[in-house]
Coordinates of C-alpha atoms in Angstrom, one line a residue:
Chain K
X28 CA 11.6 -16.2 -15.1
X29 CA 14.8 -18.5 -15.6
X30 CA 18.3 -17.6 -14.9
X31 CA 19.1 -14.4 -12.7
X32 CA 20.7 -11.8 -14.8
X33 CA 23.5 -10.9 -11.4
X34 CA 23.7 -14.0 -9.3
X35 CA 23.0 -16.6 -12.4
X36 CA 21.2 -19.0 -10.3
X37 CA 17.6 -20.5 -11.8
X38 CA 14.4 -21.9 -10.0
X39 CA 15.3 -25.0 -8.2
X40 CA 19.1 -23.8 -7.4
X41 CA 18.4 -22.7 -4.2
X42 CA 16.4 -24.1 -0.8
X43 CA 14.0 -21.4 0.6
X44 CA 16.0 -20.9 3.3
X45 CA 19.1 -18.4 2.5
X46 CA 21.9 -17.1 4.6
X47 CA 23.5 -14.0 3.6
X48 CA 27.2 -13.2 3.8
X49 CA 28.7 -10.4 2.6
X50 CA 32.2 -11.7 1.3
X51 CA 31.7 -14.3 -1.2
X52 CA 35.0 -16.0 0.5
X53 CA 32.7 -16.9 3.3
X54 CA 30.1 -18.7 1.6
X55 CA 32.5 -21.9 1.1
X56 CA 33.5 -21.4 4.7
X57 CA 29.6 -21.7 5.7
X58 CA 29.0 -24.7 3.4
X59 CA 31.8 -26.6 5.2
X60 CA 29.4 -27.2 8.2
X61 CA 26.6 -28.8 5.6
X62 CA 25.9 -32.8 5.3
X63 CA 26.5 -31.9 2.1
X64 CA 27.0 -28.8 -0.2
X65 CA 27.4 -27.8 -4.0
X66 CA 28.5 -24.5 -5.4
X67 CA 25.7 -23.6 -7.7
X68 CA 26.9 -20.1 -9.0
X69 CA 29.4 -17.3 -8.9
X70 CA 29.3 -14.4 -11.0
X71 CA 30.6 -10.8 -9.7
X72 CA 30.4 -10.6 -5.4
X73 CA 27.4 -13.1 -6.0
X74 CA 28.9 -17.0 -4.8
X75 CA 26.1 -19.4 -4.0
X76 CA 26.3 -23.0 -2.1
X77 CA 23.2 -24.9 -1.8
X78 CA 23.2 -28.5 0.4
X79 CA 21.7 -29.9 3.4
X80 CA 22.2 -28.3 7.0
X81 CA 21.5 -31.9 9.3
X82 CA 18.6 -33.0 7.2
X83 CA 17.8 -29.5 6.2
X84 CA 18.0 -27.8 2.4
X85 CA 19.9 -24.9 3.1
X86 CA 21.5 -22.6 0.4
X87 CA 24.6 -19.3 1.1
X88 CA 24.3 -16.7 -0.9
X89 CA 27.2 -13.7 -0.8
X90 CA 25.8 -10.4 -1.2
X91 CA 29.0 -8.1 -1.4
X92 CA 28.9 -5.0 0.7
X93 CA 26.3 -2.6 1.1
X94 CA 22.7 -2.4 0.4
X95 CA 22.8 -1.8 -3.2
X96 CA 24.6 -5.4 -3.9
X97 CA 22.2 -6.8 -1.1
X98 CA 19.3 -5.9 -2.9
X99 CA 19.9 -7.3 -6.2
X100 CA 20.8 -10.6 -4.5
X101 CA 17.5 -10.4 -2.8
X102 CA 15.0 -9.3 -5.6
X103 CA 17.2 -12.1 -7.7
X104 CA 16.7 -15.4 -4.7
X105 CA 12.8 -14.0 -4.6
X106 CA 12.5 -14.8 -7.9
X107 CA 14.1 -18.6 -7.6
X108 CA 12.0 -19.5 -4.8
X109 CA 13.8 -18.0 -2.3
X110 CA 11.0 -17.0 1.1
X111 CA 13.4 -16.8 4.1
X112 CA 16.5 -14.6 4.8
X113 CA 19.2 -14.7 7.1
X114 CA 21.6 -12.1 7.0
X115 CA 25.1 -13.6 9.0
X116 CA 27.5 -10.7 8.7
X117 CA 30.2 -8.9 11.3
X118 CA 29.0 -5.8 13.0
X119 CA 30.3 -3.1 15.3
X120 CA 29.6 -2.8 19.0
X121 CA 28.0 0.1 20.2
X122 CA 27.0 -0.4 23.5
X123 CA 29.5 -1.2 26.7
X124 CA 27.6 -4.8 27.4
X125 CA 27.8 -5.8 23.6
X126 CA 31.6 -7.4 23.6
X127 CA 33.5 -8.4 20.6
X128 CA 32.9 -12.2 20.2
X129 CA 29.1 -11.9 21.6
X130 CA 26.8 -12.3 18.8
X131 CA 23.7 -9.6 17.9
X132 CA 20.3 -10.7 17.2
X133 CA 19.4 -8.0 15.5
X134 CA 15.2 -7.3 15.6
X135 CA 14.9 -4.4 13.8
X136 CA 17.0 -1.9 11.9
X137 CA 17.7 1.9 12.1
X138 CA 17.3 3.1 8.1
X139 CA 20.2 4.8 7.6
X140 CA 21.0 3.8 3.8
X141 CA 20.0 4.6 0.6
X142 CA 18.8 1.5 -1.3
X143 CA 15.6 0.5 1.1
X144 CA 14.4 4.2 1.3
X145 CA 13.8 3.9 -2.8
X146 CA 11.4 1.0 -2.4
X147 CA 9.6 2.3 0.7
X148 CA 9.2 5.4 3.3
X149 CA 11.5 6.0 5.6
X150 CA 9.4 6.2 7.9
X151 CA 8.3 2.5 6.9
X152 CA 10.3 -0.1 10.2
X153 CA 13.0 -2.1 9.0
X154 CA 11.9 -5.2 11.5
X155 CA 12.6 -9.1 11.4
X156 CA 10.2 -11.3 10.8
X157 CA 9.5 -12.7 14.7
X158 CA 9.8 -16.0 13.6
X159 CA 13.1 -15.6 12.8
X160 CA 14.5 -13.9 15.8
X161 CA 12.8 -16.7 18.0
X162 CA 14.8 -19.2 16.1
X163 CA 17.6 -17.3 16.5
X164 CA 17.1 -16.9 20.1
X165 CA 16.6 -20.9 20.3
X166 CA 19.7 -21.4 18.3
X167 CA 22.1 -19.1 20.3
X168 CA 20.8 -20.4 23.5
X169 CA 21.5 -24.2 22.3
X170 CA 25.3 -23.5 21.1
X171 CA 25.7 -21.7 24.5
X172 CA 26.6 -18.2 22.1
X173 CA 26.4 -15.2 24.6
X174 CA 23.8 -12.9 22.4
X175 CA 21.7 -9.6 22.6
X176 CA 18.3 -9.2 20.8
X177 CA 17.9 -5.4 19.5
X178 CA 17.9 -2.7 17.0
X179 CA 21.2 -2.0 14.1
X180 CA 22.2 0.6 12.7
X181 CA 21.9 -0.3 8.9
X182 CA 23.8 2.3 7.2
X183 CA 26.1 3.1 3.9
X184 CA 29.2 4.0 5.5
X185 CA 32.1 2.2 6.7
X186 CA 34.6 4.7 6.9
X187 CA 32.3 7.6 8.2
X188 CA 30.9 9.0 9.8
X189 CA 33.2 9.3 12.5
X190 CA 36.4 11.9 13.2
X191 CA 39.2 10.0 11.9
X192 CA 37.7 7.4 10.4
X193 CA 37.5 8.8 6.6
X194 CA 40.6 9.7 4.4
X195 CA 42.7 12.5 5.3
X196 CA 41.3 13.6 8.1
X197 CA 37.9 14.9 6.4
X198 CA 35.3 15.3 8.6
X199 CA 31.5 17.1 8.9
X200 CA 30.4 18.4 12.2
X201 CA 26.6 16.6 11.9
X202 CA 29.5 13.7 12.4
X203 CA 30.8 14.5 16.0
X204 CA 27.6 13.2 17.8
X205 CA 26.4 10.7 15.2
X206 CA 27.5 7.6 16.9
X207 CA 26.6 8.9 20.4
X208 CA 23.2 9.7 19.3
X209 CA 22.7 6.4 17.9
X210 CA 24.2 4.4 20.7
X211 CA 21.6 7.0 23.2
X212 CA 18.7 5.5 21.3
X213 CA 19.5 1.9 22.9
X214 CA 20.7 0.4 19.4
X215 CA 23.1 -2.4 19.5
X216 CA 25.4 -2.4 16.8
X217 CA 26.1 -0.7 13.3
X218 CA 26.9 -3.0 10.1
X219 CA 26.0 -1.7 6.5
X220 CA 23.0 -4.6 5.0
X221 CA 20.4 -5.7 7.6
X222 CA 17.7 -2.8 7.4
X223 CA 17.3 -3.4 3.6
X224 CA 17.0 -7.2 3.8
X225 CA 14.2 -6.5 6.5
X226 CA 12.2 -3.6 4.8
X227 CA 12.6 -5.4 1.5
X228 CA 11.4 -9.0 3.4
X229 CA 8.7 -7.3 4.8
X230 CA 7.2 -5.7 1.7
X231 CA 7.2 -8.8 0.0
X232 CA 5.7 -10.9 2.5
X233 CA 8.5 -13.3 3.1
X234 CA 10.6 -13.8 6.2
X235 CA 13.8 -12.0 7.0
X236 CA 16.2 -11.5 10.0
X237 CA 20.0 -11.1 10.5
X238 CA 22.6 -12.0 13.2
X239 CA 25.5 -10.4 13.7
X240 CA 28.8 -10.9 15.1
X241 CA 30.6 -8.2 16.9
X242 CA 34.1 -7.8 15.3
X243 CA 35.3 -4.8 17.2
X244 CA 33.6 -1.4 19.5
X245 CA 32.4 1.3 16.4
X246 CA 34.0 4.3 18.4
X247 CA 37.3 2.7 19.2
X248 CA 40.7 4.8 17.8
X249 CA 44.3 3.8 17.9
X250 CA 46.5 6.2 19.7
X251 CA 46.3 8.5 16.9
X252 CA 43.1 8.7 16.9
X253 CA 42.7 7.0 14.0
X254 CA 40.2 4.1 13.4
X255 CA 41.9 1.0 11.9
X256 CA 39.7 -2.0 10.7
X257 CA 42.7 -4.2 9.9
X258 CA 44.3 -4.2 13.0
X259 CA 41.4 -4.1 15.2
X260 CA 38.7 -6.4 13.7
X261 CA 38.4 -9.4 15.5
X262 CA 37.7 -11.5 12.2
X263 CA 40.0 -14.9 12.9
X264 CA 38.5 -18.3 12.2
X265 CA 36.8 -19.1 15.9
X266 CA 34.5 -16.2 15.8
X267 CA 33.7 -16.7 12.4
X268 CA 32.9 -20.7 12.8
X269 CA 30.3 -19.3 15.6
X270 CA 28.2 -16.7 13.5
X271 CA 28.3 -19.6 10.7
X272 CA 26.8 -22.0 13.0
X273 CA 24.5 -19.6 14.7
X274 CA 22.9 -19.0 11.0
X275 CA 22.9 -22.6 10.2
X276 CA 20.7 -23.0 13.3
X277 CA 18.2 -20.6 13.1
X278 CA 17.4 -22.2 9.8
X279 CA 17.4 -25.5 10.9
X280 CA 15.2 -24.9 13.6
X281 CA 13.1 -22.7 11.6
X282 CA 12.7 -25.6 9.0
X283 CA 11.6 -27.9 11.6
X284 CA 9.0 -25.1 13.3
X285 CA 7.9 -24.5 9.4
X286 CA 7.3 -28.7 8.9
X287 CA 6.0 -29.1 12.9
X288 CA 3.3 -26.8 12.0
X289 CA 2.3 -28.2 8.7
X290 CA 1.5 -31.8 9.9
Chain A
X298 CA 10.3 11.1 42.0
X299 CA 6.5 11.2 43.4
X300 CA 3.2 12.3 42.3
X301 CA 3.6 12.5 38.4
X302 CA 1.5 15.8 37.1
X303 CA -0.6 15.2 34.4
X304 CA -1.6 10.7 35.0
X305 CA -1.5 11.6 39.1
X306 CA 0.5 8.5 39.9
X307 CA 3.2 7.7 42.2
X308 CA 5.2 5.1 42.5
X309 CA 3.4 2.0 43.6
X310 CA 0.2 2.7 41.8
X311 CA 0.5 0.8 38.9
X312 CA 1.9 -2.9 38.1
X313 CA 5.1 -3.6 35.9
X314 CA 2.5 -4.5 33.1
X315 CA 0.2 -2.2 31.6
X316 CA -2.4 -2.4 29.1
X317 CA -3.2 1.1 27.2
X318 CA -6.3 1.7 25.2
X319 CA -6.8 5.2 24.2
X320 CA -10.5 6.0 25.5
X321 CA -10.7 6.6 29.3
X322 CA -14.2 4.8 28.8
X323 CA -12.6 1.8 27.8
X324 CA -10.6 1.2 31.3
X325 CA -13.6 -0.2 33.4
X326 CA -14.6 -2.1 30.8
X327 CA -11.0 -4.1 30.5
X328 CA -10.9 -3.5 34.2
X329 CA -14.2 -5.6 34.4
X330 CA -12.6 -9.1 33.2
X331 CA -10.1 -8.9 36.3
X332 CA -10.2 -11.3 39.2
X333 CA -10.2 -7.6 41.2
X334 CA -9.4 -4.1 40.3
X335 CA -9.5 -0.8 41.7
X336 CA -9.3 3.1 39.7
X337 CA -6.0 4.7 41.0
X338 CA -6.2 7.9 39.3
X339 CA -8.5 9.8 36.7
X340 CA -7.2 13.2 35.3
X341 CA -7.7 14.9 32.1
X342 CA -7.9 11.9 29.6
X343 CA -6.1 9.5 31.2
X344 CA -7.8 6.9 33.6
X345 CA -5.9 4.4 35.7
X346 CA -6.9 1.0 37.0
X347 CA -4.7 -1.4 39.0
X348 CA -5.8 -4.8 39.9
X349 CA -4.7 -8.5 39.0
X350 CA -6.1 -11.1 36.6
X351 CA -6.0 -14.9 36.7
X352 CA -3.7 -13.8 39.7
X353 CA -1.0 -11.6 37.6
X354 CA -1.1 -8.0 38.9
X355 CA -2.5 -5.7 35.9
X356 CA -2.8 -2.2 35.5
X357 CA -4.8 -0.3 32.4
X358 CA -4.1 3.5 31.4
X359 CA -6.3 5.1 28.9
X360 CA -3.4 7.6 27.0
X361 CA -6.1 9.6 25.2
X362 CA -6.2 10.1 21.0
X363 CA -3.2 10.1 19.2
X364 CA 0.9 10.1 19.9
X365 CA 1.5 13.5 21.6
X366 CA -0.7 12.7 24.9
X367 CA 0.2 9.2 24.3
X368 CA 3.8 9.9 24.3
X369 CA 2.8 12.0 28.1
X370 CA 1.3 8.5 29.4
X371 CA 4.5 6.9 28.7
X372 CA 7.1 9.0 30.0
X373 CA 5.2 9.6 33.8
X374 CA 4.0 5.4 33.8
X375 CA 8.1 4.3 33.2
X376 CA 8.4 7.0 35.7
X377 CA 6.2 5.6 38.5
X378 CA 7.6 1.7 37.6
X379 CA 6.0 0.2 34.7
X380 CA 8.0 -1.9 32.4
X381 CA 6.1 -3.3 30.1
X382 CA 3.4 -1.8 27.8
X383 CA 0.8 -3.0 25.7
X384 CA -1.7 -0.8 23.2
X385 CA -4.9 -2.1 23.1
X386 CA -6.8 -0.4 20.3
X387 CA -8.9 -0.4 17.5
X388 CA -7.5 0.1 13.9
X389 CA -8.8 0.2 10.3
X390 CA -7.5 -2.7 7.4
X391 CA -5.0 -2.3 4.4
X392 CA -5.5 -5.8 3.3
X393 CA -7.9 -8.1 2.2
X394 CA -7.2 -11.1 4.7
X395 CA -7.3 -8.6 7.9
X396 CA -11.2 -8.7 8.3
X397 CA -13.7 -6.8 10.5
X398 CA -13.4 -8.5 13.7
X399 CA -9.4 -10.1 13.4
X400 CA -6.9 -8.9 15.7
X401 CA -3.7 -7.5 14.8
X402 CA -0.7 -8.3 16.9
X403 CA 1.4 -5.2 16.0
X404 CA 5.2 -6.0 15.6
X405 CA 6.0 -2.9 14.2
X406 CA 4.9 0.6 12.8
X407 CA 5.3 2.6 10.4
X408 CA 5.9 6.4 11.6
X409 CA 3.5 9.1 10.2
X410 CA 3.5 10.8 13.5
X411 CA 5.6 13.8 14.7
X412 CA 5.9 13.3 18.3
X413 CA 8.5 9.9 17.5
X414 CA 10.6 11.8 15.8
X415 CA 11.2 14.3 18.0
X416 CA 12.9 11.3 20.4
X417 CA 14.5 9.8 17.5
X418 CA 14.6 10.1 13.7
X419 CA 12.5 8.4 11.7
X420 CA 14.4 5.8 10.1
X421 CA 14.6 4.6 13.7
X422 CA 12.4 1.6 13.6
X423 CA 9.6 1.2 15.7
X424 CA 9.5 -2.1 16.7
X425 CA 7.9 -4.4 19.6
X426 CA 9.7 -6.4 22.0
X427 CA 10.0 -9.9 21.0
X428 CA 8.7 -11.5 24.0
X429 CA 5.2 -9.1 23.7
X430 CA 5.0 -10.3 20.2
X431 CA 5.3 -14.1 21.1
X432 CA 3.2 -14.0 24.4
X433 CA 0.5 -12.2 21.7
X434 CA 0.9 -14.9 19.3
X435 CA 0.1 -17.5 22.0
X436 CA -3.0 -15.5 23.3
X437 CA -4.4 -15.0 20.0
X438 CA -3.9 -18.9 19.5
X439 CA -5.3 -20.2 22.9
X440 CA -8.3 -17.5 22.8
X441 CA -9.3 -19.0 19.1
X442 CA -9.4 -15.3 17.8
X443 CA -8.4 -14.7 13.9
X444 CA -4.9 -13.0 14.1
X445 CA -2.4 -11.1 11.7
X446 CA 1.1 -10.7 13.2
X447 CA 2.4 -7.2 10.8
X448 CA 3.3 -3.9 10.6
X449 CA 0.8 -0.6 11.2
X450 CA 0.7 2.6 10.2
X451 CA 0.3 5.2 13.1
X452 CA -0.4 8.5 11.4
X453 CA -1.1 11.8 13.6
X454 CA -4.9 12.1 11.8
X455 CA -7.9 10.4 11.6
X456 CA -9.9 12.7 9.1
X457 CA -7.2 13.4 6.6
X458 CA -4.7 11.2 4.0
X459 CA -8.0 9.4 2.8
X460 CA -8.0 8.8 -0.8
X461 CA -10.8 10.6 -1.9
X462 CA -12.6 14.3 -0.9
X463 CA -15.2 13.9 2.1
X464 CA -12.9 12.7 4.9
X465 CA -12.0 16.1 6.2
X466 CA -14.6 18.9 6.3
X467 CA -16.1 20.6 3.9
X468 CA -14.8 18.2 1.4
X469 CA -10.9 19.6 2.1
X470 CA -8.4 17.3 0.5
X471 CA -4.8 17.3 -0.8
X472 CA -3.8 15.3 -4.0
X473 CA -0.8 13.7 -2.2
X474 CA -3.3 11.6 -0.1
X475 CA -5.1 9.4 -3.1
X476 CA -2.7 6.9 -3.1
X477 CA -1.5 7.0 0.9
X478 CA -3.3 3.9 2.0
X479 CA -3.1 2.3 -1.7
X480 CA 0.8 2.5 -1.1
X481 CA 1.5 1.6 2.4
X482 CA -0.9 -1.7 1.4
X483 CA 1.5 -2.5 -1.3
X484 CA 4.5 -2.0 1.4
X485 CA 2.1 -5.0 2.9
X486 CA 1.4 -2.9 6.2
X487 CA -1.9 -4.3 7.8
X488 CA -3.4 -1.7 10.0
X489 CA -4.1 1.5 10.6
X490 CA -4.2 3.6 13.7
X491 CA -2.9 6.5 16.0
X492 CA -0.4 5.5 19.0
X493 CA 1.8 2.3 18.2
X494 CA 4.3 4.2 16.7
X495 CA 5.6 6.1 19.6
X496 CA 4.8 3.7 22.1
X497 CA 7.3 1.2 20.5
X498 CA 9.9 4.0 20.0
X499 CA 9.7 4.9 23.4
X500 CA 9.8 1.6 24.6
X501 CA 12.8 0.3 22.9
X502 CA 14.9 3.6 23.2
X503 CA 14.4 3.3 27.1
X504 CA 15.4 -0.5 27.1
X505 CA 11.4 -1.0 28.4
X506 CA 9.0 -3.8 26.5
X507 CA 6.4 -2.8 24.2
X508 CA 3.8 -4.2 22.3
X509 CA 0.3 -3.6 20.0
X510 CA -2.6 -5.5 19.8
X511 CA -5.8 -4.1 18.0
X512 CA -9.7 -5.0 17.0
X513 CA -9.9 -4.4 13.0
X514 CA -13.0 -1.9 12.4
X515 CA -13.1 -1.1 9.5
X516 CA -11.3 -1.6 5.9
X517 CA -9.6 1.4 5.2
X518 CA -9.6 1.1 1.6
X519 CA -13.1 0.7 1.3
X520 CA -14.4 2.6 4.4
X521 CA -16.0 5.5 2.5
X522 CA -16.6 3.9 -0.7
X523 CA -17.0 5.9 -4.1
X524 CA -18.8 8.8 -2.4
X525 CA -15.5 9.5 -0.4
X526 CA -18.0 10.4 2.3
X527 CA -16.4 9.1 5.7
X528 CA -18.9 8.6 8.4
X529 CA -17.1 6.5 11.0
X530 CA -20.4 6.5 13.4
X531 CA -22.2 5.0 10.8
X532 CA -19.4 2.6 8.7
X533 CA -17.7 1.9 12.1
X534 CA -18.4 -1.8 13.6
X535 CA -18.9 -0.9 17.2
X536 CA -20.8 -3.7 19.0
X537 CA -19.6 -4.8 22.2
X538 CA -18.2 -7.9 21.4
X539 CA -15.2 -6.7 19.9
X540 CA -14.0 -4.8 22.8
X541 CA -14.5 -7.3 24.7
X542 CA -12.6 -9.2 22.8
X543 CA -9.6 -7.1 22.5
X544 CA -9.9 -6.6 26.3
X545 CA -9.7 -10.1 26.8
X546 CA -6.8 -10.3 24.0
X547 CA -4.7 -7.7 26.0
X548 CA -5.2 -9.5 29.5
X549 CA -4.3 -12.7 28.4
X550 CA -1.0 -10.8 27.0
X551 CA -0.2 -9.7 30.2
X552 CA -0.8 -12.8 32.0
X553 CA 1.4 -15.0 29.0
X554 CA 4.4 -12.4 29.7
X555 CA 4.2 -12.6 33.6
X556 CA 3.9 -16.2 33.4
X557 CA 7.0 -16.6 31.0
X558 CA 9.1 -14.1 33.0
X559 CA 8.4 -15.6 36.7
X560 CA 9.9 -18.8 34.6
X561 CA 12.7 -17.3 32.8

């Protein structure tokens, strides 16, 4: 197997650790915290930067939106060596102690997409690998980040499936209580890639986990009752610099975990 | 809230961690490594013991076969206090590394049961608490055991969804269960057995801790062998050494997490 037929990266491109953006614009904004970083491939949503994180190969891979994109980019960085994922994306509060600026740890995904229920059950858990989430853990308690370790809700909607969220006013009635049956089952957040990256790390015996920062409260409407992301997304350049360095972290102190227990 | 009706417990009666196998035989028996222990309550299928161990206080709860009384045990234990719950069980293997004897710290499950469902649907995952996870981890480490951190499969039967006919009686079979435990091994799921899912569910939709850990018994895949005939008194691997062990396993759990949280 040589070069990847969507992201165009080859064995040896990429380190075997991976974060996961989705907006290839962020990648070069990731890379910026490296020793020292090259961009190794762009082709479609798909921009990667590969370098060393303090000492530690690293590489940034954008995924686009959505689980469909995410899963290409992930059967793809399997195939180049890739063994450890970590999904850095914005999400949407959904509980009252989850602010906007506090960063989600997410363990474990509610399957609410399309993509990850064609490779396995439903039924089958979306869930990190552990070793992740305890690097994360480590990583947000050494920056001083104010983080929450718990469930997302992984699904292929952005603009529903809320009242006054999709065009024109259309709405279902399975919608009204959708969120507020979610948020009753103690998940944290909802964001649109983590439960595929778990159920597809999972099956393949490699490691996989996501953190998430929380860019605004999923239920919240302007006066209108209308649900703008542009003007209420919290997405400026201080929150962003923190959920970059929170998955720059977790792989560094994975990598030094993964070499402590190897000598 | 007092006397709960069908685990007769009230308040006070059990600690903030509690182990649950699902045989009421089994709760002496983990009972018996404790420093001291005495039974609190014993109705129906589920047996209750409250003591401490290396000086943490403990209590075990047998929650009977499979997720519907299991799911019972749950809702009147969070009731009476308990915070923190951790399966102690036997399971059968999907995989080739996860041998007779092993343990399997459960970090997730996949959901073949009904009774989870009706709390939440089923692409809700059912997933351990972090914490349970690591404190299993360094149990399984300190006590020298074999150990397999993965997913199970909890499935509502124990006689059915085997690959070939001469699991259920009279040689009953359906042609969607040959390739049930050939698939879920491909997903890479390591066990199989009867309660994690809903314990996990429960656990994390309440904001409570939850955890699995389980003896391996049998492989799955090869359990009844060409014949199809399944004869778990006979192909089962019952002595008492691994219940011992799994005992042990579970205690140590508890002690790890109670440690850990008097520091945190």
């Amino acid at each position: 197997m040589s070069l990847q037929y969507h992201v165009e990266l080859s064995p040896g491109d990429v380190a075997p650790s991976v974060l996961l953006p989705g907006d290839p614009g962020r990648v070069e904004v990731v890379a910026s915290l490296w020793d020292e970083a090259r961009q190794v491939a762009s082709n479609r949503e798909y921009v990667t930067f590969t370098g060393t994180y303090r000492g530690v190969p690293i590489s940034c891979t954008s995924t686009g939106i959505g689980s469909p994109s995410t899963a290409i980019a992930l059967e793809e960085l399997a195939r180049v060596g890739a063994n450890t994922f970590v999904r850095i994306g914005t999400c949407g509060s959904l509980q009252d102690r989850v602010r906007v600026g506090d960063v989600a740890i997410v363990d474990s995904a509610i399957r609410a997409d399309g993509t990850s229920a064609l490779y396995a059950p439903v039924a089958f858990p979306a869930v990190a690998h552990h070793e992740v989430v305890d690097a994360a853990i480590e990583a947000a308690r050494d920056l001083g980040v104010r983080a929450h370790v718990g469930t997302s809700f992984s699904t292929d909607l952005f603009y529903v499936p809320e009242p006054g969220s999709a065009f024109g006013g259309y709405e279902q009635s399975a919608w009204r209580e959708r969120y507020a049956d979610v948020a009753r089952t103690n998940a944290l957040v909802a964001e649109m890639e983590a439960g595929v990256l778990m159920v597809l790390s999972r099956i393949w015996g490699l490691r996989g986990g996501a953190i998430a920062l929380v860019a605004d409260v999923a239920e919240e409407r302007d006066e209108a009752g209308v649900w703008d992301p542009q003007a209420s997304f919290d997405v400026s350049e201080e929150p962003i610099d923190r959920l970059a360095r929170m998955g720059c972290e977790t792989i560094r102190i994975l990598t030094e975990r993964d070499r402590m227990r190897r000598a | 809230m007092s006397l709960q009706y069908h685990l007769k417990l009230s308040p006070g009666d059990v600690a903030p961690y509690v182990l649950l196998p699902g045989d009421p035989g089994r709760v002496p028996l983990v009972a018996s490594l404790w420093d001291e222990s005495r039974v609190v309550a014993s109705n129906r299928e589920y047996v209750t013991f409250t003591g401490t161990y290396r000086g943490v206080p403990i209590s075990c709860t047998s929650t009977g076969i499979g997720c519907p009384s299991t799911a019972i045990a749950m809702e009147e234990l969070a009731r009476v206090g308990a915070t923190t719950f951790v399966r102690i069980g036997t399971c059968g293997s999907l995989q080739e590394r996860v041998r007779t004897g092993d343990i399997a710290i459960f970090d997730s499950a996949a959901r073949y049961d009904g009774t989870s469902s009706l709390y939440a649907p089923v692409g809700f995952p059912a997933v351990a608490d972090h914490d349970v996870v690591e404190a299993a981890v360094a149990a399984g480490r300190e006590l020298g055991y074999p150990f397999h951190v993965g997913t199970t499969r909890t499935a509502d039967t124990f006689y059915a969804l085997h690959p070939r006919p001469g699991s259920s009686f009279g040689d009953y079979w359906q042609s969607s269960w040959r390739d049930h435990f050939e698939d879920l091994r491909r997903m890479n799921v390591v066990a199989a057995e009867m309660e994690a899912s809903v314990i996990l569910v429960l656990a994390r939709i309440w904001g409570l801790r939850a955890g699995g850990v389980a003896v391996v018994l049998d492989d799955v895949l090869e359990v009844s062998g060409e014949s199809g005939r399944f004869d778990p008194q006979e192909q089962f691997e019952h002595g008492g050494d691994e219940i011992e062990r799994l005992a042990r396993m579970g205690s140590e759990v508890v002690r790890i997490l109670a440690e850990r949280d008097a520091a945190a």
